[in-house]
PDB file of C-alpha atoms in Angstrom:
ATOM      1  CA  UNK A   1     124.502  80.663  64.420  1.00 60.00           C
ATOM      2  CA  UNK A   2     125.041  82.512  61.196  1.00 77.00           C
ATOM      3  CA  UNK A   3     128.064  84.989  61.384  1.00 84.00           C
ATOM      4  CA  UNK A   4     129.941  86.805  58.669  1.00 91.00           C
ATOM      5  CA  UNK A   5     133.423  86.527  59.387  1.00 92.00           C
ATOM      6  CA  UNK A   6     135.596  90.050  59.682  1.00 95.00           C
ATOM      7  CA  UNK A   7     138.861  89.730  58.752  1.00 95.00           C
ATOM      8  CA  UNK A   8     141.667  91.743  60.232  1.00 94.00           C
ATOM      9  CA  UNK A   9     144.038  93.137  57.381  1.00 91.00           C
ATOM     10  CA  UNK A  10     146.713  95.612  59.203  1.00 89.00           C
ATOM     11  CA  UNK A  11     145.229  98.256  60.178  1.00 91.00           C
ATOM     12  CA  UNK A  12     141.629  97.184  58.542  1.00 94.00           C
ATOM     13  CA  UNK A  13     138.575  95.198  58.762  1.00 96.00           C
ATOM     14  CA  UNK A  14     137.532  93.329  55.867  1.00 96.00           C
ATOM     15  CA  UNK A  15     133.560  92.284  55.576  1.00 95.00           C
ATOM     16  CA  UNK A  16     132.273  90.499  52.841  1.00 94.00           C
ATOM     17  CA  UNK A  17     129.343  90.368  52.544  1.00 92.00           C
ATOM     18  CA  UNK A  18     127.795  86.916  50.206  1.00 89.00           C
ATOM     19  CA  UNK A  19     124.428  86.592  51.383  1.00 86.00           C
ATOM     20  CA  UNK A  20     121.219  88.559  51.707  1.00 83.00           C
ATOM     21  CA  UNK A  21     121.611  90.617  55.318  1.00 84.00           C
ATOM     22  CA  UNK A  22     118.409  90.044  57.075  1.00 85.00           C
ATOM     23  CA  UNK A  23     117.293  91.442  60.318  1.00 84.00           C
ATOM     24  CA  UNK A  24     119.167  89.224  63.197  1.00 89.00           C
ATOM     25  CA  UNK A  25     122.151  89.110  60.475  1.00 90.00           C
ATOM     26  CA  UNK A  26     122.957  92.645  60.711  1.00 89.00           C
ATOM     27  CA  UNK A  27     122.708  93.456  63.696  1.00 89.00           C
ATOM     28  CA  UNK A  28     124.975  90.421  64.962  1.00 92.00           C
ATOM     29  CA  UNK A  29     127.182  92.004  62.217  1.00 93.00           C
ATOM     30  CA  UNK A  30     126.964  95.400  63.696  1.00 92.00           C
ATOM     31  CA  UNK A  31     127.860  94.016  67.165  1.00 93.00           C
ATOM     32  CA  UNK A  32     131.045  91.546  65.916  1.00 94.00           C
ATOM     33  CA  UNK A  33     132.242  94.485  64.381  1.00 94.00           C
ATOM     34  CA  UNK A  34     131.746  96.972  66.944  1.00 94.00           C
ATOM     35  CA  UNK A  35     133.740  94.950  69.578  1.00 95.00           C
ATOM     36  CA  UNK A  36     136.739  94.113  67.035  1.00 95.00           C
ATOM     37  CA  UNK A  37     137.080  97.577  66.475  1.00 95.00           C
ATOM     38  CA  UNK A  38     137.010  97.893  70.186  1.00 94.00           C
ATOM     39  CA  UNK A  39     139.545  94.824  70.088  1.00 95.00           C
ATOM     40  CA  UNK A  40     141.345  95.691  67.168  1.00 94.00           C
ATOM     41  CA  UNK A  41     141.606  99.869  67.083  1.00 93.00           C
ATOM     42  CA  UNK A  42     141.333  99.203  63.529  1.00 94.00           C
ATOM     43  CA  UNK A  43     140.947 102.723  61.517  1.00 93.00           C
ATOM     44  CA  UNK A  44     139.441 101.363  58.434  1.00 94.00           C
ATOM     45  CA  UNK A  45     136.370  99.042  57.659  1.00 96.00           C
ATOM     46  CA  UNK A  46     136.072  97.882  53.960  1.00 96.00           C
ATOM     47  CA  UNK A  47     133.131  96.464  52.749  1.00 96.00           C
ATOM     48  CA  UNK A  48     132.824  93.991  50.052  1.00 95.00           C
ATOM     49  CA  UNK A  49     129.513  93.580  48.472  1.00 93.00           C
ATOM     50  CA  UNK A  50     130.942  91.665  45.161  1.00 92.00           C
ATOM     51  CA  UNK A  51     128.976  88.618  46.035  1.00 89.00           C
ATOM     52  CA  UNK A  52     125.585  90.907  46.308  1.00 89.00           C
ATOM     53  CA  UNK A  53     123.356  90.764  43.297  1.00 88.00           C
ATOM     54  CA  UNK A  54     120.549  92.817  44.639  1.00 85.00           C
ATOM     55  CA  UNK A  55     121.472  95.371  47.556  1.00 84.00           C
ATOM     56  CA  UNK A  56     117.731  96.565  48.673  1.00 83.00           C
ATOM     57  CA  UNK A  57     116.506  99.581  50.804  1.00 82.00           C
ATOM     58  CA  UNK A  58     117.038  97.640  53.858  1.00 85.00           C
ATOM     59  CA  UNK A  59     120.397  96.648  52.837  1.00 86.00           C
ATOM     60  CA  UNK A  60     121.115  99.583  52.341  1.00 86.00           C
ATOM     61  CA  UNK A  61     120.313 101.355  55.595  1.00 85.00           C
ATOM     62  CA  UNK A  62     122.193  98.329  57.397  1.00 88.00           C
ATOM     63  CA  UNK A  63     125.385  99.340  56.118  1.00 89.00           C
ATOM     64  CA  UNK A  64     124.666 103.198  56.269  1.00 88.00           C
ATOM     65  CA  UNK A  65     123.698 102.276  59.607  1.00 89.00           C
ATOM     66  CA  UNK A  66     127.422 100.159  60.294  1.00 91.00           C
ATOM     67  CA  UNK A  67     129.564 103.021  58.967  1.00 92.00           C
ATOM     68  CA  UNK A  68     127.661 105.439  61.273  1.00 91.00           C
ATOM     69  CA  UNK A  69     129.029 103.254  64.116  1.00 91.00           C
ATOM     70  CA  UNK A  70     132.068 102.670  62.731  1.00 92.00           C
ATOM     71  CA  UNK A  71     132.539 106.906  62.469  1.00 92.00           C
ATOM     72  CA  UNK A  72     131.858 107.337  66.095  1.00 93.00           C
ATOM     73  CA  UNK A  73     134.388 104.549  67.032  1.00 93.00           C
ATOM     74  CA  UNK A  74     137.040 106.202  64.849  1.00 92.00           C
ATOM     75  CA  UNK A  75     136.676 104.129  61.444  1.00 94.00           C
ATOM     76  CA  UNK A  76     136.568 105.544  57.863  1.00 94.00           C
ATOM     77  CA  UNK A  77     134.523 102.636  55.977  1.00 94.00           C
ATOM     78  CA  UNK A  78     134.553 102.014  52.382  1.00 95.00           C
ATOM     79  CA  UNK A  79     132.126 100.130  50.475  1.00 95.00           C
ATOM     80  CA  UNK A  80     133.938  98.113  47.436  1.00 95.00           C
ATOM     81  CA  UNK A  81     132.944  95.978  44.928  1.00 94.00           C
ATOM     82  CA  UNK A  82     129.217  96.864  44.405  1.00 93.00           C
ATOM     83  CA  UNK A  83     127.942  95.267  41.005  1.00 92.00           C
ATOM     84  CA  UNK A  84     127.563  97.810  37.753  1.00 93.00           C
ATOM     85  CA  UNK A  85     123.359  96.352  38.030  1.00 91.00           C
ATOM     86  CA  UNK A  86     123.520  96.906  41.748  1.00 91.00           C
ATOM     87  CA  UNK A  87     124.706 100.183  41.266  1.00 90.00           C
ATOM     88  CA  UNK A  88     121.910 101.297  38.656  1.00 90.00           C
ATOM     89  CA  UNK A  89     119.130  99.910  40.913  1.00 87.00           C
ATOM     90  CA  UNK A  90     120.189 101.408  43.630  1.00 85.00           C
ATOM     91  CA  UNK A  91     120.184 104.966  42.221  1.00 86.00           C
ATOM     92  CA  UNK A  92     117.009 104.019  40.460  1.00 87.00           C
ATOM     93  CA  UNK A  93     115.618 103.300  43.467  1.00 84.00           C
ATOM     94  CA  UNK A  94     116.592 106.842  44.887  1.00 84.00           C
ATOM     95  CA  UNK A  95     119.479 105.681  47.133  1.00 82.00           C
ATOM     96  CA  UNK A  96     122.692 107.738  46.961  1.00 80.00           C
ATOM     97  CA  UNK A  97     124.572 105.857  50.005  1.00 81.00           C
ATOM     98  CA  UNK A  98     125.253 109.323  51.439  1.00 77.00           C
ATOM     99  CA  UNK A  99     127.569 109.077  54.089  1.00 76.00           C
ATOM    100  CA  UNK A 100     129.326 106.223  52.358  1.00 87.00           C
ATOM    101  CA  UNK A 101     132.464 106.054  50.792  1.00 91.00           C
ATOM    102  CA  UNK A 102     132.809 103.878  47.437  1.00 93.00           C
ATOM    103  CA  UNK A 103     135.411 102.521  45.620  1.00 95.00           C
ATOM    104  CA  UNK A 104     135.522  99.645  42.994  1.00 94.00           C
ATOM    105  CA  UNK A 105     137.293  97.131  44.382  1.00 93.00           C
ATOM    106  CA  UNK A 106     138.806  95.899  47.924  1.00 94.00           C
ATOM    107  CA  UNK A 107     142.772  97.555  46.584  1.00 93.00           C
ATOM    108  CA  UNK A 108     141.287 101.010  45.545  1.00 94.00           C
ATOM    109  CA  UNK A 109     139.530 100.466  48.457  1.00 95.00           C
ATOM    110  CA  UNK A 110     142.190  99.977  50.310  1.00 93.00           C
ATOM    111  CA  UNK A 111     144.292 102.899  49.158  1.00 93.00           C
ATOM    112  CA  UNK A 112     141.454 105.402  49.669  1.00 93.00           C
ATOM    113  CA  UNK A 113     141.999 104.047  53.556  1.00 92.00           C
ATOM    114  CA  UNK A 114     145.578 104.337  53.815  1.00 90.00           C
ATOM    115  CA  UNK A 115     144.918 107.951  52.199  1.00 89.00           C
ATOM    116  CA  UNK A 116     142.416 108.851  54.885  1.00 83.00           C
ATOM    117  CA  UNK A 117     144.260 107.457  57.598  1.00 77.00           C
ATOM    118  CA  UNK A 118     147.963 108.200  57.248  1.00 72.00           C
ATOM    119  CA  UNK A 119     149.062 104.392  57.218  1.00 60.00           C
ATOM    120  CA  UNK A 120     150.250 102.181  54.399  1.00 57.00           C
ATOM    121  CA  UNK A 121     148.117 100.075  53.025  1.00 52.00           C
ATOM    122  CA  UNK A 122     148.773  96.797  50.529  1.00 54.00           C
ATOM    123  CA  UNK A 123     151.713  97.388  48.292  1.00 55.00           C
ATOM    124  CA  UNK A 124     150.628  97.253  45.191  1.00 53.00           C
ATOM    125  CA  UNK A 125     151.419  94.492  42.119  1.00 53.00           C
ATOM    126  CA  UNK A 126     154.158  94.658  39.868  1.00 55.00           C
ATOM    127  CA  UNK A 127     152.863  95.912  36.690  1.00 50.00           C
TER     128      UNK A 127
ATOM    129  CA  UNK B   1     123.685  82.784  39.999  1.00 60.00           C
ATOM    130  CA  UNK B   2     125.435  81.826  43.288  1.00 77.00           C
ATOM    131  CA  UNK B   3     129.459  82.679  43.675  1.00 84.00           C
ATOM    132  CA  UNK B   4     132.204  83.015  45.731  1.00 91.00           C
ATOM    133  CA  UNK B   5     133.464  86.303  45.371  1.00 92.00           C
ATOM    134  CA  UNK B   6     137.617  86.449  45.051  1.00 95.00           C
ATOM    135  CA  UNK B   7     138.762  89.509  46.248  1.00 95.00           C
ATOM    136  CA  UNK B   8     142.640  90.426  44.986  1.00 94.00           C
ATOM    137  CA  UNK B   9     144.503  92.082  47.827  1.00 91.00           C
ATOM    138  CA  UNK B  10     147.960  92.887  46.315  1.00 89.00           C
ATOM    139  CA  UNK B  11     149.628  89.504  44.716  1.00 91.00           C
ATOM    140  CA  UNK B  12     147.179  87.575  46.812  1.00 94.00           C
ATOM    141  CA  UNK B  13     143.658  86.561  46.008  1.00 96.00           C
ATOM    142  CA  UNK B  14     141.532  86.247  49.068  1.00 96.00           C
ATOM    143  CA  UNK B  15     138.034  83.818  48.789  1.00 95.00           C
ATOM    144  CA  UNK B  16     136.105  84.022  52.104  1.00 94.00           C
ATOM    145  CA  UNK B  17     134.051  80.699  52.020  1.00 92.00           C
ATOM    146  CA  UNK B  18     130.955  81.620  54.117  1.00 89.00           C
ATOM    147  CA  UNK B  19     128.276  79.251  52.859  1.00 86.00           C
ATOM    148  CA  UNK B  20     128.298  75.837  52.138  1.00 83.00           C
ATOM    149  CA  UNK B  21     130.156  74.814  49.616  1.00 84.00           C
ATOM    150  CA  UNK B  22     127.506  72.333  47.477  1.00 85.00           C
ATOM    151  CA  UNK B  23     128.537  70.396  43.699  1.00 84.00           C
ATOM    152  CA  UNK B  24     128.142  73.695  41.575  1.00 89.00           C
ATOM    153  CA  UNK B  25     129.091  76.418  43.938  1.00 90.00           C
ATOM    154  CA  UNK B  26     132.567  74.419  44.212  1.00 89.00           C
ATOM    155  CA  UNK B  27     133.213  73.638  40.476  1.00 89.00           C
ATOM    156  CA  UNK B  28     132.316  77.378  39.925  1.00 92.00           C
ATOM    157  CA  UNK B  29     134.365  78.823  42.593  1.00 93.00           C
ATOM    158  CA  UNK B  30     136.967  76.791  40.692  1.00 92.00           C
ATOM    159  CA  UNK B  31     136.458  78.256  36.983  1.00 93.00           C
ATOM    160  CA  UNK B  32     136.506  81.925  38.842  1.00 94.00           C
ATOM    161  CA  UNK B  33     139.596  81.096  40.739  1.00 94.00           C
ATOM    162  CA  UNK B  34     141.417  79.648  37.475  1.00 94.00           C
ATOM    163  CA  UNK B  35     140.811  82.306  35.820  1.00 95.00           C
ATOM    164  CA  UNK B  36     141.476  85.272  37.926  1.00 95.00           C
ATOM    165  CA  UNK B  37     144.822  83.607  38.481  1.00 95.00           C
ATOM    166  CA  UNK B  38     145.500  83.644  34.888  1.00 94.00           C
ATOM    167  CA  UNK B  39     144.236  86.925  34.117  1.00 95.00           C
ATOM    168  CA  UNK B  40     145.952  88.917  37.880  1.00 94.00           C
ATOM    169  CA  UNK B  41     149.316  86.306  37.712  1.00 93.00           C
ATOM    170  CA  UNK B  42     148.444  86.498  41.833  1.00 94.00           C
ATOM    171  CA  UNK B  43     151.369  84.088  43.819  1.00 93.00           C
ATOM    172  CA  UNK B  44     149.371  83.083  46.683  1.00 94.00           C
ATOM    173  CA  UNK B  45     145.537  81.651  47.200  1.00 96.00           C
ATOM    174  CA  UNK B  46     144.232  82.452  51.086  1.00 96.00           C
ATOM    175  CA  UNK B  47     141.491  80.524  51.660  1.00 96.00           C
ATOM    176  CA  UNK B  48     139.712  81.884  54.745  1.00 95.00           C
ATOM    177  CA  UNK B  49     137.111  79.367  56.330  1.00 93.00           C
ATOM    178  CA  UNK B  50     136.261  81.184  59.841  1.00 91.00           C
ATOM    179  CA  UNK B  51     132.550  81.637  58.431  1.00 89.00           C
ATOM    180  CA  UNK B  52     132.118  77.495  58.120  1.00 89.00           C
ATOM    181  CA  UNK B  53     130.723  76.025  61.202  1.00 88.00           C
ATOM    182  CA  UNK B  54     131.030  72.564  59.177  1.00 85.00           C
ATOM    183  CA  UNK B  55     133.822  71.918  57.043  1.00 84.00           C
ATOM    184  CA  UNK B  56     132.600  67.658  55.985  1.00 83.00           C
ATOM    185  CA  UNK B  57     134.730  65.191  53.150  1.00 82.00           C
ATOM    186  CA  UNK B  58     133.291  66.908  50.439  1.00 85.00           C
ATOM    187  CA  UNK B  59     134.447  70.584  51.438  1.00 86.00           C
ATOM    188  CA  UNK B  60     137.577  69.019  52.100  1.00 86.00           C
ATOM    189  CA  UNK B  61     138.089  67.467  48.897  1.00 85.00           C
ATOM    190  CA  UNK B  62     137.116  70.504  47.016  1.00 88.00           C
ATOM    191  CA  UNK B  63     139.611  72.608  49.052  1.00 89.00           C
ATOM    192  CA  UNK B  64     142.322  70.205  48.282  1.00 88.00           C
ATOM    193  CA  UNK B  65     141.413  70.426  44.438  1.00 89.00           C
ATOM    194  CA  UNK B  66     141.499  74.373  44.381  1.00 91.00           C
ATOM    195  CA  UNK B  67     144.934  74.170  46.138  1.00 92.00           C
ATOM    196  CA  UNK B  68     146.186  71.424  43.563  1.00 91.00           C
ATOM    197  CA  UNK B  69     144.860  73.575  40.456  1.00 91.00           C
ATOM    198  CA  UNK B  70     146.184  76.568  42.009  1.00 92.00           C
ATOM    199  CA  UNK B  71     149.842  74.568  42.243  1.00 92.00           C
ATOM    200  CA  UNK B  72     149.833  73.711  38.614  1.00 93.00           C
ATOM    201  CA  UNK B  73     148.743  77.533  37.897  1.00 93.00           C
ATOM    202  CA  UNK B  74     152.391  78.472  39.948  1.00 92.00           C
ATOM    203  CA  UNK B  75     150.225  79.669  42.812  1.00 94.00           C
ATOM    204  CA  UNK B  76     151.183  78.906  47.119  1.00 94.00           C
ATOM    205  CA  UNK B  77     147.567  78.165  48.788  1.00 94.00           C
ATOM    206  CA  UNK B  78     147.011  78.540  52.352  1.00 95.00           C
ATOM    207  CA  UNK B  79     143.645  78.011  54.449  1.00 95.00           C
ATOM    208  CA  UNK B  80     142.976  79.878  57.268  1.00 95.00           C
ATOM    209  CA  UNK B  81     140.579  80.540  59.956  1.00 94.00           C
ATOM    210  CA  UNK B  82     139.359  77.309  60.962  1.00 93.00           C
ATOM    211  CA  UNK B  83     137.350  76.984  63.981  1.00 92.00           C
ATOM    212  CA  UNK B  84     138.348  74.424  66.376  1.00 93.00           C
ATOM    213  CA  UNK B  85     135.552  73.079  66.701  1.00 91.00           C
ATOM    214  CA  UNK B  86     136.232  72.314  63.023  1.00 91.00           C
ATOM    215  CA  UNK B  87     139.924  71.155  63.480  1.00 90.00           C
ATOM    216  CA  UNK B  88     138.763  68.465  66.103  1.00 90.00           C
ATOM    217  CA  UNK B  89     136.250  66.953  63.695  1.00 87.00           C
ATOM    218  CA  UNK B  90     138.295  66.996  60.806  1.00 85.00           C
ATOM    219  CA  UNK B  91     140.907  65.321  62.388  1.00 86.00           C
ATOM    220  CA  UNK B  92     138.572  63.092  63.985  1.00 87.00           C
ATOM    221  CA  UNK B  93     137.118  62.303  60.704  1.00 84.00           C
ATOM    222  CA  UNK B  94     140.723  61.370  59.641  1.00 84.00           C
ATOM    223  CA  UNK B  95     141.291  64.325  57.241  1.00 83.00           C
ATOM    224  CA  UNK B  96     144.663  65.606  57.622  1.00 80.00           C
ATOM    225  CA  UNK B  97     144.131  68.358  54.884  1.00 81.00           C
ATOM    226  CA  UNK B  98     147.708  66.956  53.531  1.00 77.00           C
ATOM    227  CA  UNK B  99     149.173  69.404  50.997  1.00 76.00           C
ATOM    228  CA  UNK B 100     147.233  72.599  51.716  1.00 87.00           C
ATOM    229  CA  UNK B 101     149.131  74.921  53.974  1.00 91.00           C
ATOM    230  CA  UNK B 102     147.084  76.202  56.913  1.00 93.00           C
ATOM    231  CA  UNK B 103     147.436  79.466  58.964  1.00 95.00           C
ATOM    232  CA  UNK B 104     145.568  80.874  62.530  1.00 94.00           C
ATOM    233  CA  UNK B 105     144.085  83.388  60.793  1.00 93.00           C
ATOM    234  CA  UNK B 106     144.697  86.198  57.516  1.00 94.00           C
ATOM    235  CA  UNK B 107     147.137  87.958  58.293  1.00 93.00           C
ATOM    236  CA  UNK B 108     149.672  85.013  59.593  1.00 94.00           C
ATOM    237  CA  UNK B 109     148.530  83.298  56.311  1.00 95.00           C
ATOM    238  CA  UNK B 110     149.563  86.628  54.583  1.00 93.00           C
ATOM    239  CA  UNK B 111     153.131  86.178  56.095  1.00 93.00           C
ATOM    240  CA  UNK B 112     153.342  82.517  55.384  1.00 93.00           C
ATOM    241  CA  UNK B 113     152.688  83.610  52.132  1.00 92.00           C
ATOM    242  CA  UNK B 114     154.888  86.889  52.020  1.00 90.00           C
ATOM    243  CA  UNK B 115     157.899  84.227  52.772  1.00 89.00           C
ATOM    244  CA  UNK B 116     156.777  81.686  50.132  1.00 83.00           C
ATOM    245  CA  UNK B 117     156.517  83.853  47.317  1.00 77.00           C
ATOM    246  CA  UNK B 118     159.123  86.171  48.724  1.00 72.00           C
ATOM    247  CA  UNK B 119     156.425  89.354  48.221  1.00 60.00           C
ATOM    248  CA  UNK B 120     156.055  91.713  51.275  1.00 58.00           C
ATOM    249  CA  UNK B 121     152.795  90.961  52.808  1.00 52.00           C
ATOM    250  CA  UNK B 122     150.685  93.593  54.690  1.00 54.00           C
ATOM    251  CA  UNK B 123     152.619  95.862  56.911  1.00 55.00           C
ATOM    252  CA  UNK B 124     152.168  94.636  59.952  1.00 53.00           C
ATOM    253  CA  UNK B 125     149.818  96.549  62.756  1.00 53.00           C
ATOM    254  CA  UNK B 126     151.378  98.627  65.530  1.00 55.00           C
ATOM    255  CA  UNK B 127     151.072  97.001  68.948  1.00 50.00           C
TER     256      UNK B 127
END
């Protein structure tokens, strides 16, 4: 069966997400990552959506719909890596991912969790 | 077009190989990976396969090339996450994977890496 692997960074959970989410994908999504969480007690879930070129209504709603879950089970998620097209389209289209945090990629991403939760993320690169 | 996003966590870039891996998307995840190396000077390649169900000759191959450019580019590769379903065949199959590191999972390929390169890695999670 299709699955998209979470990967367990520290104290986060990394999803990226390459291929169109359809119906049965998202919600097997929403339950592997609701038991890792369980598993895990991660406090951060960081969503990569580099590989998306189009990130539709229903898209959309599936990830509002996984950082709702992730809230109640103690989780700050941050969406990372959305495309400068996606982005356009998707405010075009009326969608302000309320609800959602944002960064630009998975290691701003990453710092905006270790802000919001108190822990240490990646170090960063030398210069 | 179809890629393989490379996410850079750190001095570590991270490709998450969820799809199969056909002629172009391989040569292209190549290209991206050559470059991104060049341009981020990253010291370690993590390779994470938990999303293949089948991991055949070809896969194999083009795994071993993108660890062999990434040598020449003064870059440590490691693959991790294989299923064991996928271990037994590949073994089976008489593909030893010979000079591409392998790890359980991210974060133990993080460490292998952490001591290769001598860069700290992720912090590690409390118990």
């Amino acid at each position: 069966m299709e699955r998209i692997p979470i990967l367990k960074l520290g104290d986060i959970l990394l999803v990226t997400i390459q291929v169109e989410l359809h119906d049965e994908l998202a919600m097997t999504l929403q339950e592997d990552l609701t038991q890792k969480l369980a598993r895990t007690q991660a406090k951060g879930v960081l969503i990569d959506v580099s590989g998306l070129e189009i990130l539709d209504s229903f898209i959309g709603r599936a990830l509002a719909q996984i950082a709702g879950i992730a809230r109640v089970m103690d989780a700050t998620t941050v969406l990372v890596g959305m495309r400068p097209a996606v982005a356009i389209t998707l405010i075009e289209l009326g969608m302000t991912l309320s609800g959602i945090r944002t960064a630009l990629n998975v290691e701003r991403g990453m710092k905006l969790l270790a802000e919001a939760t108190g822990e240490p993320g990646v170090p960063p690169s030398p210069p």
